[in-house]
Coordinates of C-alpha atoms in Angstrom, one line a residue:
M1492 CA 0.0 0.0 0.0
G1493 CA 1.6 3.2 -1.1
R1494 CA 4.7 1.3 -2.1
L1495 CA 5.0 3.2 -5.5
A1496 CA 5.3 6.4 -3.5
R1497 CA 7.9 4.7 -1.3
A1498 CA 9.9 3.7 -4.4
A1499 CA 9.8 7.3 -5.7
L1500 CA 11.0 8.5 -2.3
A1501 CA 13.9 6.0 -2.3
T1502 CA 14.9 7.2 -5.8
A1503 CA 14.7 10.8 -4.9
L1504 CA 16.9 10.3 -1.9
S1505 CA 19.4 8.4 -4.1
C1506 CA 19.7 5.6 -1.5
S1507 CA 21.3 2.5 -3.1
L1508 CA 21.4 -0.9 -1.5
A1509 CA 25.1 -1.1 -2.2
A1510 CA 25.8 2.1 -0.4
L1511 CA 23.7 1.0 2.6
A1512 CA 25.4 -2.3 2.8
A1513 CA 28.7 -0.4 3.3
C1514 CA 27.4 1.9 6.1
A1515 CA 24.7 -0.2 7.8
P1516 CA 25.3 -1.6 11.3
P1517 CA 25.6 -5.3 11.8
T1518 CA 22.5 -7.2 10.7
Q1519 CA 22.3 -9.0 14.1
P1520 CA 19.5 -7.1 15.9
P1521 CA 19.9 -6.2 19.6
P1522 CA 18.1 -8.5 22.0
P1523 CA 14.6 -7.4 22.9
T1524 CA 14.1 -5.6 26.2
T1525 CA 10.4 -6.1 26.4
C1526 CA 7.8 -8.0 24.3
A1527 CA 4.2 -9.1 24.5
T1528 CA 3.1 -12.4 23.2
D1529 CA 0.7 -10.8 20.7
D1530 CA 3.0 -8.0 19.4
I1531 CA 3.3 -9.4 15.9
G1532 CA 0.6 -9.2 13.2
I1533 CA 0.1 -9.6 9.5
A1534 CA -1.1 -6.8 7.2
A1535 CA -2.9 -8.8 4.6
G1536 CA -3.6 -6.4 1.8
A1537 CA -6.7 -6.3 -0.4
P1538 CA -6.0 -9.5 -2.5
L1539 CA -6.5 -11.7 0.6
M1540 CA -10.2 -10.8 0.5
Y1541 CA -10.7 -12.6 -2.8
L1542 CA -8.9 -15.9 -2.3
S1543 CA -10.8 -19.1 -2.6
D1544 CA -12.0 -20.6 0.6
S1545 CA -9.3 -23.3 0.6
E1546 CA -6.5 -20.8 -0.1
L1547 CA -7.8 -18.4 2.5
D1548 CA -7.9 -21.1 5.1
R1549 CA -4.4 -22.2 4.1
E1550 CA -3.1 -18.7 4.5
F1551 CA -4.7 -18.2 7.9
D1552 CA -3.2 -21.5 9.0
A1553 CA 0.2 -20.2 7.9
I1554 CA -0.3 -16.9 9.8
R1555 CA -1.1 -18.9 13.0
A1556 CA 1.8 -21.2 12.4
V1557 CA 4.3 -18.4 12.2
G1558 CA 3.1 -17.1 15.5
A1559 CA 1.3 -13.9 14.5
R1560 CA -1.8 -13.1 16.5
W1561 CA -3.2 -10.1 14.7
L1562 CA -4.6 -9.5 11.2
R1563 CA -5.2 -6.2 9.5
V1564 CA -8.0 -6.3 6.8
D1565 CA -10.0 -3.9 4.7
I1566 CA -13.6 -3.1 5.5
D1567 CA -14.1 -1.5 2.1
W1568 CA -17.1 0.7 1.8
S1569 CA -16.8 0.8 -2.0
V1570 CA -17.1 -2.9 -2.2
I1571 CA -19.9 -3.2 0.4
E1572 CA -22.1 -0.4 -0.8
P1573 CA -21.3 0.4 -4.5
N1574 CA -24.9 1.6 -4.9
R1575 CA -26.4 3.7 -2.2
G1576 CA -28.6 1.7 0.2
Q1577 CA -27.6 -1.6 -1.4
Q1578 CA -25.1 -3.3 0.9
N1579 CA -23.4 -6.7 0.6
W1580 CA -21.1 -7.6 3.5
S1581 CA -20.2 -11.1 2.3
V1582 CA -16.6 -10.2 1.3
P1583 CA -15.4 -9.0 4.8
D1584 CA -17.8 -11.3 6.6
R1585 CA -16.0 -14.4 5.2
V1586 CA -12.5 -13.1 6.0
V1587 CA -13.4 -11.8 9.5
D1588 CA -15.2 -15.0 10.5
R1589 CA -12.4 -17.3 9.3
A1590 CA -9.8 -15.2 11.0
R1591 CA -11.6 -15.2 14.3
A1592 CA -12.2 -18.9 14.1
R1593 CA -8.4 -19.3 14.2
G1594 CA -8.1 -17.0 17.2
L1595 CA -6.7 -14.0 15.2
E1596 CA -7.5 -10.5 16.5
V1597 CA -8.7 -8.2 13.6
V1598 CA -7.9 -4.6 12.9
G1599 CA -10.6 -3.4 10.5
I1600 CA -9.7 -0.6 8.1
I1601 CA -12.7 1.5 7.4
A1602 CA -11.9 3.1 4.1
Y1603 CA -12.5 3.7 0.4
T1604 CA -15.4 5.5 -1.1
P1605 CA -18.1 4.4 -3.5
A1606 CA -18.6 6.7 -6.5
W1607 CA -21.9 8.0 -5.1
A1608 CA -20.2 9.3 -1.9
R1609 CA -16.9 10.5 -3.3
V1610 CA -15.6 14.1 -3.3
A1611 CA -15.6 15.8 -6.7
G1612 CA -12.3 15.2 -8.4
G1613 CA -11.7 12.1 -6.2
G1614 CA -11.3 9.9 -9.2
D1615 CA -11.2 6.3 -8.0
T1616 CA -12.2 4.6 -4.7
H1617 CA -9.3 6.3 -3.0
G1618 CA -11.0 9.6 -3.4
Y1619 CA -12.1 10.7 0.1
P1620 CA -15.8 10.9 1.1
A1621 CA -17.6 14.2 0.3
D1622 CA -19.6 14.1 3.5
P1623 CA -18.0 13.1 6.8
A1624 CA -21.4 12.3 8.3
T1625 CA -22.2 9.8 5.6
F1626 CA -18.8 8.1 6.1
A1627 CA -19.5 8.1 9.8
G1628 CA -22.8 6.4 9.2
F1629 CA -21.0 3.5 7.4
A1630 CA -18.4 3.3 10.2
R1631 CA -21.2 3.0 12.7
Q1632 CA -22.7 0.1 10.7
A1633 CA -19.4 -1.7 10.5
A1634 CA -18.8 -1.4 14.3
Q1635 CA -22.4 -2.6 14.9
R1636 CA -22.0 -5.6 12.6
Y1637 CA -18.7 -6.7 14.0
S1638 CA -19.2 -5.6 17.6
T1639 CA -18.2 -9.0 18.9
R1640 CA -15.5 -9.8 16.4
V1641 CA -13.5 -6.6 15.8
T1642 CA -12.5 -4.2 18.5
H1643 CA -9.8 -2.2 16.7
W1644 CA -10.7 0.2 13.9
E1645 CA -8.3 2.1 11.7
I1646 CA -9.9 5.1 10.0
W1647 CA -8.7 5.2 6.4
N1648 CA -5.3 4.1 5.0
E1649 CA -2.3 6.3 4.2
P1650 CA -4.2 9.6 4.1
N1651 CA -0.8 11.4 3.7
L1652 CA -0.4 10.1 0.1
T1653 CA -2.2 11.4 -3.0
N1654 CA -2.5 7.8 -4.1
F1655 CA -4.8 7.0 -1.1
F1656 CA -6.4 10.4 -0.4
R1657 CA -7.5 11.9 -3.7
P1658 CA -7.5 14.5 -5.1
R1659 CA -4.6 15.3 -2.7
P1660 CA -3.8 14.8 1.0
D1661 CA -5.4 17.4 3.3
V1662 CA -4.9 17.1 7.0
G1663 CA -8.0 19.2 7.8
R1664 CA -10.2 17.0 5.6
Y1665 CA -8.8 13.9 7.1
V1666 CA -9.4 15.2 10.6
E1667 CA -13.1 15.9 9.7
L1668 CA -13.4 12.2 8.7
L1669 CA -11.7 11.0 11.9
A1670 CA -13.7 13.3 14.1
A1671 CA -16.9 12.0 12.6
A1672 CA -16.1 8.3 12.4
A1673 CA -14.4 7.7 15.7
P1674 CA -17.4 8.8 17.9
A1675 CA -19.8 7.0 15.5
V1676 CA -17.8 3.7 16.2
K1677 CA -17.7 4.3 19.9
S1678 CA -21.5 5.1 20.0
V1679 CA -22.2 1.4 19.4
Q1680 CA -18.9 0.0 20.6
P1681 CA -17.7 2.1 23.6
N1682 CA -14.7 0.0 24.3
A1683 CA -13.4 0.0 20.7
R1684 CA -9.9 1.2 20.1
I1685 CA -9.4 3.7 17.3
L1686 CA -6.3 4.0 15.1
N1687 CA -5.7 6.9 12.7
G1688 CA -5.1 5.9 9.1
G1689 CA -1.6 4.4 8.9
L1690 CA 0.9 7.0 7.6
A1691 CA 3.2 6.0 4.8
P1692 CA 6.8 7.1 4.0
A1693 CA 6.7 10.3 2.0
V1694 CA 8.3 13.7 1.7
D1695 CA 6.7 17.1 1.8
N1696 CA 6.5 17.8 -1.9
G1697 CA 3.4 19.9 -2.3
S1698 CA 1.4 16.8 -2.9
D1699 CA 2.2 14.0 -0.5
I1700 CA 2.8 14.9 3.2
S1701 CA 5.6 13.4 5.3
P1702 CA 4.3 11.3 8.2
V1703 CA 6.3 13.5 10.6
T1704 CA 4.6 16.6 9.3
F1705 CA 1.2 14.9 9.2
V1706 CA 1.5 13.8 12.9
Q1707 CA 2.5 17.4 13.9
Q1708 CA -0.6 18.7 12.1
L1709 CA -2.9 16.1 13.6
Y1710 CA -1.8 17.1 17.1
A1711 CA -1.9 20.8 16.4
R1712 CA -5.5 20.4 15.4
G1713 CA -6.3 18.4 18.5
A1714 CA -7.1 15.2 16.5
H1715 CA -5.3 13.0 19.1
Q1716 CA -8.6 13.1 21.1
Y1717 CA -10.1 10.9 18.4
F1718 CA -7.6 8.0 18.3
D1719 CA -6.2 5.6 20.9
I1720 CA -3.3 4.3 18.9
L1721 CA -1.0 6.1 16.5
S1722 CA -0.7 4.1 13.3
V1723 CA 2.4 4.3 11.1
H1724 CA 3.7 2.3 8.1
P1725 CA 7.5 2.6 8.9
Y1726 CA 9.0 1.0 5.8
S1727 CA 12.7 1.4 5.8
Y1728 CA 14.0 -0.8 3.0
P1729 CA 16.7 -1.1 1.8
A1730 CA 18.0 0.2 5.2
L1731 CA 17.7 -1.5 8.5
P1732 CA 15.1 0.2 10.7
S1733 CA 17.7 0.9 13.4
D1734 CA 20.3 2.4 11.0
A1735 CA 20.9 5.9 12.3
S1736 CA 22.9 6.9 9.3
T1737 CA 19.6 6.9 7.3
Q1738 CA 17.6 8.9 9.7
S1739 CA 17.0 11.8 7.2
W1740 CA 14.5 9.5 5.4
N1741 CA 14.1 6.2 7.2
T1742 CA 10.5 6.2 8.4
F1743 CA 11.1 3.6 11.0
Y1744 CA 13.9 5.6 12.6
R1745 CA 11.9 8.8 12.1
M1746 CA 9.1 7.5 14.3
R1747 CA 11.2 9.0 17.1
L1748 CA 10.2 12.4 15.7
M1749 CA 6.6 11.5 15.7
R1750 CA 7.0 10.3 19.3
D1751 CA 8.5 13.7 20.2
T1752 CA 5.3 15.4 19.0
M1753 CA 3.2 13.0 21.1
V1754 CA 5.3 13.8 24.2
Q1755 CA 5.2 17.5 23.5
Y1756 CA 1.3 17.4 23.5
G1757 CA 1.2 15.3 26.7
D1758 CA 0.2 12.1 24.8
A1759 CA 3.1 9.9 25.8
A1760 CA 0.8 7.1 27.1
T1761 CA -0.6 6.5 23.6
P1762 CA 1.1 3.6 21.9
V1763 CA 2.4 3.5 18.3
W1764 CA 1.5 0.5 16.1
A1765 CA 3.5 -0.2 13.0
T1766 CA 0.5 -1.4 11.0
E1767 CA 2.5 -2.2 7.8
F1768 CA 6.1 -3.0 7.7
G1769 CA 8.4 -5.2 5.5
A1770 CA 10.4 -5.3 2.3
P1771 CA 9.9 -6.6 -1.2
T1772 CA 12.1 -9.4 -2.7
G1773 CA 12.5 -10.1 -6.4
T1774 CA 14.2 -8.4 -9.3
A1775 CA 12.7 -4.9 -9.2
S1776 CA 15.1 -2.0 -8.9
N1777 CA 14.0 -1.3 -5.4
A1778 CA 13.7 -4.9 -4.2
V1779 CA 16.1 -6.5 -1.8
S1780 CA 17.5 -10.0 -1.4
T1781 CA 15.6 -12.6 0.6
Q1782 CA 18.2 -12.5 3.3
R1783 CA 18.1 -8.7 3.4
Q1784 CA 14.3 -8.9 3.8
A1785 CA 14.8 -11.2 6.7
D1786 CA 17.4 -8.9 8.3
I1787 CA 15.1 -5.8 7.9
I1788 CA 12.1 -7.6 9.5
A1789 CA 14.2 -9.0 12.3
D1790 CA 15.7 -5.6 13.0
G1791 CA 12.3 -4.0 12.9
I1792 CA 10.8 -6.3 15.5
A1793 CA 13.8 -6.1 17.7
E1794 CA 13.9 -2.3 17.4
A1795 CA 10.2 -2.0 18.2
R1796 CA 10.6 -4.0 21.4
R1797 CA 13.7 -2.1 22.4
L1798 CA 12.0 1.3 21.9
G1799 CA 9.1 0.1 24.1
W1800 CA 6.4 2.5 22.8
V1801 CA 6.1 0.7 19.4
Q1802 CA 3.6 -1.8 20.7
K1803 CA 2.9 -4.0 17.7
V1804 CA 4.5 -4.7 14.3
F1805 CA 2.3 -5.9 11.4
V1806 CA 4.4 -7.5 8.7
Y1807 CA 3.3 -6.9 5.1
S1808 CA 2.6 -9.6 4.1
M1809 CA 2.3 -13.3 4.7
R1810 CA 2.5 -14.5 1.1
D1811 CA 3.5 -13.2 -2.3
R1812 CA 0.5 -12.2 -4.4
G1813 CA 2.0 -13.5 -7.7
T1814 CA 5.0 -15.0 -9.4
N1815 CA 6.3 -12.0 -11.4
R1816 CA 9.5 -11.3 -9.6
A1817 CA 9.9 -8.0 -11.4
D1818 CA 6.7 -6.6 -10.0
V1819 CA 7.5 -5.2 -6.6
E1820 CA 3.9 -5.3 -5.5
Q1821 CA 3.8 -9.1 -5.8
N1822 CA 6.8 -9.9 -3.6
F1823 CA 6.4 -8.7 0.0
G1824 CA 5.5 -12.1 1.4
L1825 CA 7.2 -14.1 4.1
L1826 CA 6.2 -17.0 1.8
Y1827 CA 6.4 -17.3 -1.9
Q1828 CA 3.1 -17.5 -3.8
N1829 CA 3.3 -21.4 -3.7
F1830 CA 3.6 -21.2 0.2
S1831 CA 7.3 -22.2 0.3
A1832 CA 9.2 -20.1 2.8
K1833 CA 11.6 -17.3 2.5
P1834 CA 14.2 -16.8 5.3
S1835 CA 12.0 -14.1 6.8
R1836 CA 9.4 -16.7 7.7
A1837 CA 11.8 -18.2 10.2
V1838 CA 12.8 -14.8 11.5
V1839 CA 9.2 -14.0 12.4
A1840 CA 8.5 -17.4 13.9
S1841 CA 11.6 -17.1 16.0
A1842 CA 10.7 -13.7 17.2
A1843 CA 7.2 -14.8 18.1
S1844 CA 8.2 -18.0 19.8
G1845 CA 11.1 -16.4 21.6
C1846 CA 8.8 -13.8 23.1
A1847 CA 6.2 -16.4 24.0
A1848 CA 8.9 -18.6 25.7
A1849 CA 10.2 -15.6 27.6
N1850 CA 6.7 -14.9 28.9
G1851 CA 6.0 -18.5 29.7
T1852 CA 3.2 -18.8 27.1
L1853 CA 4.8 -20.8 24.3
E1854 CA 2.2 -22.9 22.5
S1855 CA 2.5 -25.5 19.8
T1856 CA 2.4 -24.5 16.2
N1857 CA 2.0 -28.1 15.0
T1858 CA -0.6 -27.3 12.4
P1859 CA -1.0 -28.9 9.0
A1860 CA 0.4 -25.7 7.4
D1861 CA 3.8 -26.5 8.9
A1862 CA 4.2 -29.3 6.5
V1863 CA 4.9 -27.0 3.6
W1864 CA 8.1 -25.6 5.2

């Protein structure tokens, strides 16, 4: 999500993998200082919603087997209500029900606008809603429908990117959506936890808005009263998240600046969730090797635990979405498309099991899905 923008950002900053390899710190991450047994999740991406039942079940079994306990999925208004007043919830129902049956906790992303509700000039479904109250009405319906199955709600996705908030990002417009939707959710689900739309890597270029700037503007507008968790997509590839030499652009490292804003406004108790994080393998110009992907993910999980205030890391994604190695969008998985494992799969499993063992809650992952590794 938003990875084309991240590719452009990496190009603009002239950051090559070869140069980073020379200056990066050792790939062995520091030992974790604290961890929770449920601090690893999977950001699934929209293609998950349309897998066959058998493939969906197999992917969920793989998620459980790797030790992840959370799943981030779309509750896509444009899919559910393409025509006003005519709703079909079968797509998210199937995914949410199967995920919950396996004990996965779900973060539902309330996002994307049907044509009839879209702002003028919004273009596709990523155009933001014209009327915050109408969007809030849908958010209330989603919370009511999934009141016993989903307790965490993310309001939109990557609103700091033109690609996801058309015709262009606007913090004021986003705050209007958040201020309408968050109370609507809590009106039917008082104990729900609200996340802002996860903020993607970007620079302030007159179109996209950097996540650091976006967070500053959210807080300056008082928007932190509407969310319980700050959601960020701290992609750092090809750098390691902890590499201080890349702090001028490395979004994972720059979460420290976002945290500074939170502390400045007296909001230090609010946790940060990395709701998308990972790296693409393959042959694209901005892809990394499978070992480098594993190193980046290992370092990110360890760094989150060391920092303490990054409460969860959602790896994007469990499985490659295709077999074209030249298409960066198809190659973020811990598994290849055929379910065979990349080195990163073992990294995540080790991080999850190590934390569980440290907390005395290690459980067996002896599921049929393990047979493919």
